[in-house]
Amino acid sequence: MLAPIHPAYPATPAQRVETLTPAIGLSHLKLLEAESIHIFREVAAEFQKPVMLYSIGKDSAVMLRLAQKAFFPGPIPFPLLHVDTGYKFREMIAFRDSIARELSLDLRVWRNEQALADGANPVALGTQRCCGLLKTTALLDGLRHYGFDAAFGGARRDEEKSRAKERIFSFRDRAGQWDPKNQRPEVWNLYNARISPGESIRVFPLSNWTELDIWHYILLEEIPIVPLYFAKERRMIVRGNSLIPVEQSFLNSLPGEEQWVRSRLRSLGCSPCTGAIRSDADTIPKIIAELVSFRSSERANRVIDHDTDGSMEIKKREGYF
Amino acid sequence: MTTQEAIPQIEDNGFAIDEFLAAEAAKDLLRFSTAGSVDDGKSTLIGRLLYDSRNVYEDQVRAVTGKQVSLRPTIDFALLTDGLRAEREQGITIDVAYRYFSTQRRKFIIADTPGHEQYTRNMATGASTADLAIILIDARKGILTQSRRHAYIASLLGTRHLVAAINKMDLVGFSEDVYRKITAELQTLVEQVGSHALLTIPVSALEGDNVVDRSTRMSWYEGPTLLEHLESVPVGTDIATQPFRMPVQRVIRPDQNYRGFAGQISAGTIRKGDLITVLPSGRSSRVASITTFDGDLEEARAPLSIALTLEDELDISRGDLLSEPQRAPQQATSLKALLVWFDNQRLETHRPYLLKHGASMRSARITRVVQRTNVHTLAEEAVSTLGMNDIGVVEIELTLPIFSDAYAENRASGSFILIHPQTNATLAAGMIRSSLSSGSSRPQPRGVLLLDTRGTVISRDVEERLIAAGTQVVRTQIDDAAILHSLLSLGLIVLLERALPVDVLESLASAGIHPIEAETYQPAKGELHGQ
């Protein structure tokens, strides 16, 4: 049994429902939840072989809970796919496996074994090529291997500017690529799920959620998340303003750079490319308090977005989530 | 009130996370669309709204300062919202971008849509889910065709509240006269497009007047600032009191003991024990339970996603509609609807398209384009087809009935999309005006009414010709509306040897039947009546 990682907020479900209900109308979280559940059910009904891309992070955790809700009391009627770059934090993999056991999930794991055998890593190849091989290529190969025709992703429109225009049902051609100029118009909640063989749809049920919504929902719903999000003393290479987790780091630390630092991760990526932040936030409310005072968007500590101007858009065109 | 209070400072020891979270949980949601032309300063306005309400992350601000040559040492707010590479090259917004911000009272979703004319479809997309639309008007230029089009499209898509932000007031010396003149013209326009509530606010997006903070330079304006208005507009209050509707998305059946019908309530409220009718079967049962992951509910209302179990075992599948029995939607195999045409392939009448309505998919043909609205002049034009970005009224025939309400009464059960069965393109968004046929629960075969007033001999020739062509014909002189309706509903060709009274003609027209001159009629290939 996974223990709740944070102190309970409203103690009982009844109190939670009350908290979720403002005086007039429904709260924004209830509305977002209802919209996401509708999307899950549409996809499950209209596609032959949907899959949920599970990245182990907080957005995936929320997505997973929403999928449970959409099909309750039945099981989630599609598998989960984790694209494992081979450089994920050990705590992420342990968490993934325990959740899969706990919820009896059909979890598939896909790695670009060839690239890993050839020694692909971000230092040797550069971040962009490394991501291209271990994430994008692996993802497209994994989807093709299993013949998935729809893939849920946890991306939100508030994350990054090129995501702001993403549809909820995002059409991908036979090569898995995204053409921002050729997106299907999306009106009301009527989604066009029709595709030809070889084409696919990426579905983003969290499109309208913000980072704060995600955290708040995790709190209210007591959704388990990877402990790396919570502050504790961790072994870090301290270089300038950056905190680089020692685990799997390709950096050779200079004398004195390796220290115990009270820190946490704001977003979970690959260990060599994810920076930590100094933080005391060891509960969800503290994380939220930190978030609202921080005002720095969360992907900024991922190295990838800074390679070139508009780099996320290029990745997306190629098939990255 | 400003939103600065909404952002608690962690350095402040008085910061109470519990209070903050309680306030968060009580917020509702307003979706609004913005539409404006390239030079209206729309992106600047949104940038200002985000910036002044402290919703722009600092690294995003860093990423857009100093990239464009600017005479002012200020942030280019427009760059905060224009994301895609192609747009930056063209210097215009080309698609719908969604933005998120919140204040102490509300969460907001902005659908930011482009203003130039080839993107009417994006404007319609943004407006389809919006409760409110902000129309940008350049104070120096007054109401342009774009403003007219925005107001028209927002109104068509059922956006309840229209707000005109009269921008660039700094460039007209904050003149009250300019504001009053534009406001008067807008009132006339809004009456013309049939929208309900209009508020006009004089603003300067660039300098921040009346966007979030009250302007000190327009003391003559006593209304709310833009943000104050956005925070106080009522939202989502009427949908829960409408007649209950829930399209069945999926049947959940984990084992023999549970059979739940899952869907998102599109209108109304449902309680345990309520009687519901299943359409199209027309059978009724009572709600045994309202199931959710968080426990059974006594009551649920639109737009919650739920699953229902019923007291009786009814045959229900995806695409069926659960409705309250008293106020059920109209059954129709023939519709009059307003279309916003999206695709660059033009509308083809009589070509089979797919029509998605709720969770149901039907084969549909557009039989007639009634008219197109010129979005520049709002004049109605007679045309035979619609092209990309056209808006027009059409008549549609369905192979199987749908159960719908007029869009003006119910956004969810009055809307549909058209999909091309081969290319899979989303061709158009449709809003139902009225159903042209209704009645029994079976799809009605449609007869043809031929009129011939020249005499029995000629009529007999026509009859023989039609019988030879393999059709079933009834020749009659009875002009009773009920009898004609029943003959036609059998799919027969009715050859009437006399002129029809006006009331009978009207009765037939309301069922979508229009008499044809007998002599000119040729049965279409493969159209065998009376089968």
PDB file of C-alpha atoms in Angstrom, chain A residues 1-8 222-224:
ATOM      1  CA  MET A   1       0.000   0.000   0.000  1.00  0.00           C
ATOM      2  CA  LEU A   2       1.325   3.387  -0.944  1.00  0.00           C
ATOM      3  CA  ALA A   3       1.234   5.625   2.057  1.00  0.00           C
ATOM      4  CA  PRO A   4      -0.089   9.132   1.492  1.00  0.00           C
ATOM      5  CA  ILE A   5       2.963  11.286   1.062  1.00  0.00           C
ATOM      6  CA  HIS A   6       1.542  14.490   2.419  1.00  0.00           C
ATOM      7  CA  PRO A   7      -0.669  15.408   5.321  1.00  0.00           C
ATOM      8  CA  ALA A   8      -4.346  15.005   4.500  1.00  0.00           C
ATOM      9  CA  GLU A 222      -4.386  12.720  -1.996  1.00  0.00           C
ATOM     10  CA  ILE A 223      -2.705  11.511  -5.153  1.00  0.00           C
ATOM     11  CA  PRO A 224       0.639   9.797  -4.520  1.00  0.00           C
TER      12      PRO A 224
END
